Amino acid sequence: MALALEAGEREAVREVRALLEKGGDLEKEGAAEFCSDATLLRFLRARKHQVELAHKMVRASIKWRADNRPLEVQCEACAQNPRSHTLREVGMDRELRPVFYSSFAGQQNKDADDNIDHIIMVLERTFDLIPAQQLVWIIDVAGFSAGDLTPSTGKQALKLFGDHYPERLASVIVLDSPLVFSGLWRVLKQWIDPQTHKKIQFVRMRDREAVFKAMFDDALFARIEAELADTRDEARLASKSWWEETPLPPPRLEGRKIVPDDELEVDDCAVPVAS
């Protein structure tokens, strides 16, 4: 579903594109295809319609894509062990946006870099196939334990979305979060800008039906209900297959970081970026 243009946005997109053309950025490998009007609009909105800041942000993302080749990223962990990660696309909502589902239960790999590779792979594959600009993400907190309290993956994911996939998140539903999750949330929310924070809603299991039925058709609602039931049944979860076979990717180069540790610090002078 296309993003509706607000007053002045069309001209602002033209201005960003003109700056990119002037600097020769669109001549770089893959840049012209990446810098669609819809992409430039998302970056503009993330920078609160400030053309110079949006231009700088797009240029940084062009370089990041050239360095990391996200279209070629595959999840090495899942190729070795398909139970490594649970994030996958499960359908489309009523506004034809892809819906992602993930749970802590059943996830066997908690390495931050592996998780970021998996997120990139799913994002790139999804938006390469589906002409949508935003997604809905159901984060099922079932299975969360004290071992999941490290914030590294969450911090890197927020950095990834903020810098290179801005305005992709339409809604994030955090489902069935236990009390222990509040400790991790207190740490992570300091890196979430106010606009993105508005897109996140915590939903209790007993309240999910009304929320889901407002967003999803009957078929997707039934699919998600089945996922929730499987996640909460140890025997079914142990035998469940939710992955696709993928070719074994080359190993990650030693020292390669999609989101370098030294970039995870909050820049007090930066304009908050909406995801």
mmCIF file of C-alpha atoms in Angstrom:
data_model
loop_
_atom_site.group_PDB
_atom_site.id
_atom_site.type_symbol
_atom_site.label_atom_id
_atom_site.label_comp_id
_atom_site.label_asym_id
_atom_site.label_seq_id
_atom_site.Cartn_x
_atom_site.Cartn_y
_atom_site.Cartn_z
ATOM 1 C CA MET A 1 0.000 0.000 0.000
ATOM 2 C CA ALA A 2 1.452 3.353 -1.059
ATOM 3 C CA LEU A 3 2.126 6.079 1.471
ATOM 4 C CA ALA A 4 -0.251 9.030 1.133
ATOM 5 C CA LEU A 5 1.575 12.264 0.399
ATOM 6 C CA GLU A 6 1.202 15.184 2.753
ATOM 7 C CA ALA A 7 1.410 18.840 1.708
ATOM 8 C CA GLY A 8 4.831 19.732 0.345
ATOM 9 C CA GLU A 9 6.195 16.191 0.392
ATOM 10 C CA ARG A 10 6.318 15.744 -3.375
ATOM 11 C CA GLU A 11 8.550 18.798 -3.766
ATOM 12 C CA ALA A 12 10.717 17.692 -0.822
ATOM 13 C CA VAL A 13 11.248 14.307 -2.480
ATOM 14 C CA ARG A 14 12.361 16.113 -5.651
ATOM 15 C CA GLU A 15 14.813 18.199 -3.627
ATOM 16 C CA VAL A 16 16.379 15.140 -2.000
ATOM 17 C CA ARG A 17 16.657 13.424 -5.375
ATOM 18 C CA ALA A 18 18.283 16.508 -6.904
ATOM 19 C CA LEU A 19 20.905 16.555 -4.144
ATOM 20 C CA LEU A 20 21.629 12.859 -4.689
ATOM 21 C CA GLU A 21 21.990 13.413 -8.433
ATOM 22 C CA LYS A 22 24.259 16.414 -7.893
ATOM 23 C CA GLY A 23 26.544 14.372 -5.653
ATOM 24 C CA GLY A 24 26.644 11.412 -8.033
ATOM 25 C CA ASP A 25 25.158 9.121 -5.398
ATOM 26 C CA LEU A 26 22.576 7.601 -7.750
ATOM 27 C CA GLU A 27 25.376 6.343 -10.018
ATOM 28 C CA LYS A 28 26.579 3.945 -7.337
ATOM 29 C CA GLU A 29 25.705 0.274 -7.626
ATOM 30 C CA GLY A 30 22.067 -0.375 -6.739
ATOM 31 C CA ALA A 31 21.439 3.208 -5.628
ATOM 32 C CA ALA A 32 19.034 4.195 -8.406
ATOM 33 C CA GLU A 33 16.845 1.153 -7.758
ATOM 34 C CA PHE A 34 16.941 1.702 -4.002
ATOM 35 C CA CYS A 35 16.104 5.421 -4.136
ATOM 36 C CA SER A 36 12.498 5.200 -5.261
ATOM 37 C CA ASP A 37 10.208 8.117 -4.456
ATOM 38 C CA ALA A 38 8.587 5.988 -1.745
ATOM 39 C CA THR A 39 11.959 5.292 -0.135
ATOM 40 C CA LEU A 40 12.972 8.949 -0.203
ATOM 41 C CA LEU A 41 9.609 9.847 1.317
ATOM 42 C CA ARG A 42 10.162 7.435 4.205
ATOM 43 C CA PHE A 43 13.586 8.927 4.898
ATOM 44 C CA LEU A 44 12.137 12.441 4.740
ATOM 45 C CA ARG A 45 9.469 11.591 7.280
ATOM 46 C CA ALA A 46 12.047 9.990 9.538
ATOM 47 C CA ARG A 47 13.967 13.274 9.513
ATOM 48 C CA LYS A 48 10.843 15.349 10.061
ATOM 49 C CA HIS A 49 10.860 16.655 6.462
ATOM 50 C CA GLN A 50 14.263 18.315 6.802
ATOM 51 C CA VAL A 51 15.702 17.907 3.311
ATOM 52 C CA GLU A 52 19.392 18.225 4.188
ATOM 53 C CA LEU A 53 19.132 15.723 7.035
ATOM 54 C CA ALA A 54 17.151 13.285 4.881
ATOM 55 C CA HIS A 55 19.747 13.628 2.111
ATOM 56 C CA LYS A 56 22.553 12.842 4.552
ATOM 57 C CA MET A 57 20.628 9.861 5.899
ATOM 58 C CA VAL A 58 19.944 8.424 2.428
ATOM 59 C CA ARG A 59 23.604 8.815 1.438
ATOM 60 C CA ALA A 60 24.669 6.918 4.563
ATOM 61 C CA SER A 61 22.208 4.150 3.767
ATOM 62 C CA ILE A 62 23.431 3.919 0.159
ATOM 63 C CA LYS A 63 26.951 3.385 1.503
ATOM 64 C CA TRP A 64 25.708 0.859 4.065
ATOM 65 C CA ARG A 65 23.944 -1.114 1.346
ATOM 66 C CA ALA A 66 27.053 -1.072 -0.847
ATOM 67 C CA ASP A 67 29.208 -2.278 2.047
ATOM 68 C CA ASN A 68 26.814 -4.916 3.398
ATOM 69 C CA ARG A 69 24.794 -5.961 0.314
ATOM 70 C CA PRO A 70 21.584 -6.648 2.259
ATOM 71 C CA LEU A 71 19.865 -8.181 -0.773
ATOM 72 C CA GLU A 72 22.430 -10.981 -0.585
ATOM 73 C CA VAL A 73 22.318 -11.449 3.195
ATOM 74 C CA GLN A 74 21.146 -14.867 4.318
ATOM 75 C CA CYS A 75 20.821 -16.194 7.821
ATOM 76 C CA GLU A 76 23.814 -18.458 8.284
ATOM 77 C CA ALA A 77 22.475 -19.634 11.637
ATOM 78 C CA CYS A 78 19.176 -20.815 10.139
ATOM 79 C CA ALA A 79 20.971 -22.538 7.285
ATOM 80 C CA GLN A 80 22.922 -24.540 9.871
ATOM 81 C CA ASN A 81 19.998 -24.993 12.279
ATOM 82 C CA PRO A 82 16.493 -24.090 11.039
ATOM 83 C CA ARG A 83 15.337 -23.635 14.640
ATOM 84 C CA SER A 84 17.711 -20.734 15.193
ATOM 85 C CA HIS A 85 15.129 -17.954 14.731
ATOM 86 C CA THR A 86 11.346 -17.631 14.661
ATOM 87 C CA LEU A 87 10.758 -14.354 12.784
ATOM 88 C CA ARG A 88 8.773 -14.904 9.586
ATOM 89 C CA GLU A 89 6.064 -13.337 7.466
ATOM 90 C CA VAL A 90 2.644 -14.919 8.097
ATOM 91 C CA GLY A 91 0.270 -12.921 5.890
ATOM 92 C CA MET A 92 -1.120 -9.503 5.025
ATOM 93 C CA ASP A 93 -3.281 -7.215 7.141
ATOM 94 C CA ARG A 94 -6.433 -5.433 5.968
ATOM 95 C CA GLU A 95 -4.292 -2.616 4.532
ATOM 96 C CA LEU A 96 -2.196 -5.109 2.526
ATOM 97 C CA ARG A 97 0.867 -4.700 4.697
ATOM 98 C CA PRO A 98 3.000 -7.770 5.474
ATOM 99 C CA VAL A 99 2.559 -9.165 8.970
ATOM 100 C CA PHE A 100 5.585 -10.596 10.770
ATOM 101 C CA TYR A 101 5.381 -12.972 13.720
ATOM 102 C CA SER A 102 8.155 -13.929 16.116
ATOM 103 C CA SER A 103 8.310 -15.527 19.529
ATOM 104 C CA PHE A 104 10.959 -16.146 22.146
ATOM 105 C CA ALA A 105 9.718 -19.712 22.576
ATOM 106 C CA GLY A 106 11.419 -22.032 20.117
ATOM 107 C CA GLN A 107 14.249 -19.640 19.250
ATOM 108 C CA GLN A 108 17.551 -21.424 19.766
ATOM 109 C CA ASN A 109 20.012 -18.764 18.602
ATOM 110 C CA LYS A 110 20.383 -15.591 20.667
ATOM 111 C CA ASP A 111 23.519 -14.182 19.063
ATOM 112 C CA ALA A 112 22.883 -10.515 18.244
ATOM 113 C CA ASP A 113 24.685 -10.498 14.876
ATOM 114 C CA ASP A 114 22.922 -13.668 13.739
ATOM 115 C CA ASN A 115 19.571 -12.168 14.714
ATOM 116 C CA ILE A 116 20.308 -8.988 12.754
ATOM 117 C CA ASP A 117 21.246 -11.028 9.682
ATOM 118 C CA HIS A 118 17.932 -12.860 9.994
ATOM 119 C CA ILE A 119 15.936 -9.622 10.288
ATOM 120 C CA ILE A 120 17.668 -8.151 7.232
ATOM 121 C CA MET A 121 17.035 -11.293 5.196
ATOM 122 C CA VAL A 122 13.325 -11.331 6.048
ATOM 123 C CA LEU A 123 12.913 -7.591 5.418
ATOM 124 C CA GLU A 124 14.679 -7.635 2.060
ATOM 125 C CA ARG A 125 12.874 -10.728 0.806
ATOM 126 C CA THR A 126 9.492 -9.430 1.906
ATOM 127 C CA PHE A 127 9.713 -5.954 0.408
ATOM 128 C CA ASP A 128 11.298 -7.317 -2.764
ATOM 129 C CA LEU A 129 8.146 -9.373 -3.344
ATOM 130 C CA ILE A 130 5.404 -7.223 -1.812
ATOM 131 C CA PRO A 131 4.746 -3.651 -3.048
ATOM 132 C CA ALA A 132 4.121 -2.335 0.454
ATOM 133 C CA GLN A 133 6.001 0.319 2.382
ATOM 134 C CA GLN A 134 5.272 -0.712 5.962
ATOM 135 C CA LEU A 135 4.851 -3.824 8.067
ATOM 136 C CA VAL A 136 3.092 -5.045 11.183
ATOM 137 C CA TRP A 137 5.173 -7.042 13.668
ATOM 138 C CA ILE A 138 3.678 -9.295 16.335
ATOM 139 C CA ILE A 139 6.306 -9.982 18.994
ATOM 140 C CA ASP A 140 4.990 -12.872 21.069
ATOM 141 C CA VAL A 141 6.822 -12.743 24.395
ATOM 142 C CA ALA A 142 5.876 -16.330 25.261
ATOM 143 C CA GLY A 143 9.017 -18.177 26.284
ATOM 144 C CA PHE A 144 10.843 -15.055 27.454
ATOM 145 C CA SER A 145 13.216 -15.756 30.328
ATOM 146 C CA ALA A 146 16.014 -14.126 32.290
ATOM 147 C CA GLY A 147 18.427 -15.367 29.630
ATOM 148 C CA ASP A 148 16.790 -13.009 27.131
ATOM 149 C CA LEU A 149 17.427 -9.901 29.210
ATOM 150 C CA THR A 150 20.536 -8.835 27.275
ATOM 151 C CA PRO A 151 19.583 -5.728 25.250
ATOM 152 C CA SER A 152 22.193 -6.149 22.500
ATOM 153 C CA THR A 153 19.870 -7.561 19.828
ATOM 154 C CA GLY A 154 17.144 -5.037 20.598
ATOM 155 C CA LYS A 155 19.573 -2.119 20.461
ATOM 156 C CA GLN A 156 21.007 -3.270 17.146
ATOM 157 C CA ALA A 157 17.548 -3.862 15.683
ATOM 158 C CA LEU A 158 16.423 -0.366 16.688
ATOM 159 C CA LYS A 159 19.577 1.075 15.114
ATOM 160 C CA LEU A 160 18.999 -0.972 11.958
ATOM 161 C CA PHE A 161 15.391 0.138 11.526
ATOM 162 C CA GLY A 162 16.166 3.728 12.447
ATOM 163 C CA ASP A 163 19.103 4.170 10.065
ATOM 164 C CA HIS A 164 18.277 1.947 7.104
ATOM 165 C CA TYR A 165 14.598 0.944 7.250
ATOM 166 C CA PRO A 166 12.976 4.151 8.550
ATOM 167 C CA GLU A 167 9.188 4.346 8.654
ATOM 168 C CA ARG A 168 8.899 0.636 7.828
ATOM 169 C CA LEU A 169 7.134 -0.136 11.104
ATOM 170 C CA ALA A 170 3.416 0.591 10.929
ATOM 171 C CA SER A 171 2.556 -1.232 14.146
ATOM 172 C CA VAL A 172 4.345 -3.409 16.687
ATOM 173 C CA ILE A 173 2.213 -5.615 18.918
ATOM 174 C CA VAL A 174 4.015 -6.899 21.999
ATOM 175 C CA LEU A 175 1.872 -9.826 23.105
ATOM 176 C CA ASP A 176 1.636 -11.528 26.478
ATOM 177 C CA SER A 177 4.676 -9.904 28.095
ATOM 178 C CA PRO A 178 5.556 -11.267 31.563
ATOM 179 C CA LEU A 179 6.780 -9.106 34.419
ATOM 180 C CA VAL A 180 10.412 -10.091 33.784
ATOM 181 C CA PHE A 181 10.193 -8.482 30.318
ATOM 182 C CA SER A 182 9.714 -5.052 31.899
ATOM 183 C CA GLY A 183 13.410 -4.975 32.820
ATOM 184 C CA LEU A 184 14.475 -5.281 29.184
ATOM 185 C CA TRP A 185 11.796 -2.827 28.067
ATOM 186 C CA ARG A 186 13.040 -0.157 30.480
ATOM 187 C CA VAL A 187 16.456 -0.366 28.842
ATOM 188 C CA LEU A 188 15.263 -0.473 25.230
ATOM 189 C CA LYS A 189 12.687 2.304 25.329
ATOM 190 C CA GLN A 190 15.370 4.938 25.882
ATOM 191 C CA TRP A 191 16.479 4.308 22.269
ATOM 192 C CA ILE A 192 12.969 4.587 20.833
ATOM 193 C CA ASP A 193 11.880 7.974 19.514
ATOM 194 C CA PRO A 194 8.391 9.242 20.484
ATOM 195 C CA GLN A 195 6.879 8.665 17.026
ATOM 196 C CA THR A 196 7.948 5.022 16.970
ATOM 197 C CA HIS A 197 6.869 4.589 20.580
ATOM 198 C CA LYS A 198 3.306 5.468 19.526
ATOM 199 C CA LYS A 199 3.309 2.502 17.135
ATOM 200 C CA ILE A 200 4.046 -0.012 19.903
ATOM 201 C CA GLN A 201 1.168 -1.486 21.860
ATOM 202 C CA PHE A 202 1.284 -4.042 24.636
ATOM 203 C CA VAL A 203 -1.595 -6.504 24.362
ATOM 204 C CA ARG A 204 -2.638 -9.102 26.920
ATOM 205 C CA MET A 205 -3.678 -12.535 25.691
ATOM 206 C CA ARG A 206 -7.248 -12.029 26.837
ATOM 207 C CA ASP A 207 -7.491 -8.798 24.818
ATOM 208 C CA ARG A 208 -5.911 -10.038 21.601
ATOM 209 C CA GLU A 209 -9.066 -11.051 19.710
ATOM 210 C CA ALA A 210 -10.465 -7.527 19.432
ATOM 211 C CA VAL A 211 -7.076 -6.107 18.420
ATOM 212 C CA PHE A 212 -6.337 -8.797 15.845
ATOM 213 C CA LYS A 213 -9.795 -8.897 14.273
ATOM 214 C CA ALA A 214 -9.676 -5.144 13.719
ATOM 215 C CA MET A 215 -6.430 -5.537 11.761
ATOM 216 C CA PHE A 216 -6.606 -8.992 10.144
ATOM 217 C CA ASP A 217 -9.129 -10.944 8.091
ATOM 218 C CA ASP A 218 -10.525 -14.260 9.315
ATOM 219 C CA ALA A 219 -7.906 -16.374 7.546
ATOM 220 C CA LEU A 220 -4.953 -14.503 9.020
ATOM 221 C CA PHE A 221 -6.585 -14.356 12.439
ATOM 222 C CA ALA A 222 -6.938 -18.158 12.367
ATOM 223 C CA ARG A 223 -3.310 -18.533 11.255
ATOM 224 C CA ILE A 224 -2.060 -16.361 14.100
ATOM 225 C CA GLU A 225 -4.230 -18.184 16.624
ATOM 226 C CA ALA A 226 -2.677 -21.458 15.451
ATOM 227 C CA GLU A 227 0.808 -19.974 15.841
ATOM 228 C CA LEU A 228 -0.002 -18.848 19.381
ATOM 229 C CA ALA A 229 -1.346 -22.280 20.300
ATOM 230 C CA ASP A 230 1.718 -24.056 18.885
ATOM 231 C CA THR A 231 4.064 -21.683 20.687
ATOM 232 C CA ARG A 232 2.447 -22.495 24.028
ATOM 233 C CA ASP A 233 2.464 -26.285 23.567
ATOM 234 C CA GLU A 234 5.931 -27.759 24.149
ATOM 235 C CA ALA A 235 5.272 -30.961 22.219
ATOM 236 C CA ARG A 236 3.844 -29.169 19.179
ATOM 237 C CA LEU A 237 6.590 -26.554 19.279
ATOM 238 C CA ALA A 238 9.273 -29.254 19.345
ATOM 239 C CA SER A 239 7.943 -30.871 16.156
ATOM 240 C CA LYS A 240 6.857 -27.701 14.348
ATOM 241 C CA SER A 241 8.552 -26.571 11.122
ATOM 242 C CA TRP A 242 8.258 -22.847 10.313
ATOM 243 C CA TRP A 243 11.289 -22.312 8.079
ATOM 244 C CA GLU A 244 12.104 -22.574 4.409
ATOM 245 C CA GLU A 245 15.105 -24.360 3.003
ATOM 246 C CA THR A 246 17.785 -21.860 1.991
ATOM 247 C CA PRO A 247 21.184 -22.410 0.380
ATOM 248 C CA LEU A 248 24.101 -22.341 2.755
ATOM 249 C CA PRO A 249 25.524 -18.793 2.666
ATOM 250 C CA PRO A 250 29.198 -17.935 2.983
ATOM 251 C CA PRO A 251 30.325 -17.477 6.586
ATOM 252 C CA ARG A 252 30.268 -13.991 8.072
ATOM 253 C CA LEU A 253 33.703 -12.432 7.759
ATOM 254 C CA GLU A 254 35.521 -12.207 11.066
ATOM 255 C CA GLY A 255 34.855 -8.858 12.676
ATOM 256 C CA ARG A 256 31.995 -7.924 10.323
ATOM 257 C CA LYS A 257 29.285 -5.966 12.089
ATOM 258 C CA ILE A 258 26.057 -4.902 10.403
ATOM 259 C CA VAL A 259 25.650 -2.383 13.219
ATOM 260 C CA PRO A 260 29.060 -1.558 14.730
ATOM 261 C CA ASP A 261 29.144 -1.393 18.511
ATOM 262 C CA ASP A 262 30.556 2.124 18.459
ATOM 263 C CA GLU A 263 27.466 3.316 16.587
ATOM 264 C CA LEU A 264 25.035 2.106 19.221
ATOM 265 C CA GLU A 265 25.493 5.087 21.505
ATOM 266 C CA VAL A 266 22.695 7.643 21.522
ATOM 267 C CA ASP A 267 23.648 10.918 19.853
ATOM 268 C CA ASP A 268 22.044 13.644 21.945
ATOM 269 C CA CYS A 269 22.345 16.099 19.061
ATOM 270 C CA ALA A 270 20.651 13.881 16.510
ATOM 271 C CA VAL A 271 17.099 14.321 15.355
ATOM 272 C CA PRO A 272 15.082 11.305 16.602
ATOM 273 C CA VAL A 273 14.483 8.839 13.797
ATOM 274 C CA ALA A 274 11.090 7.220 13.343
ATOM 275 C CA SER A 275 11.153 3.550 12.422
#
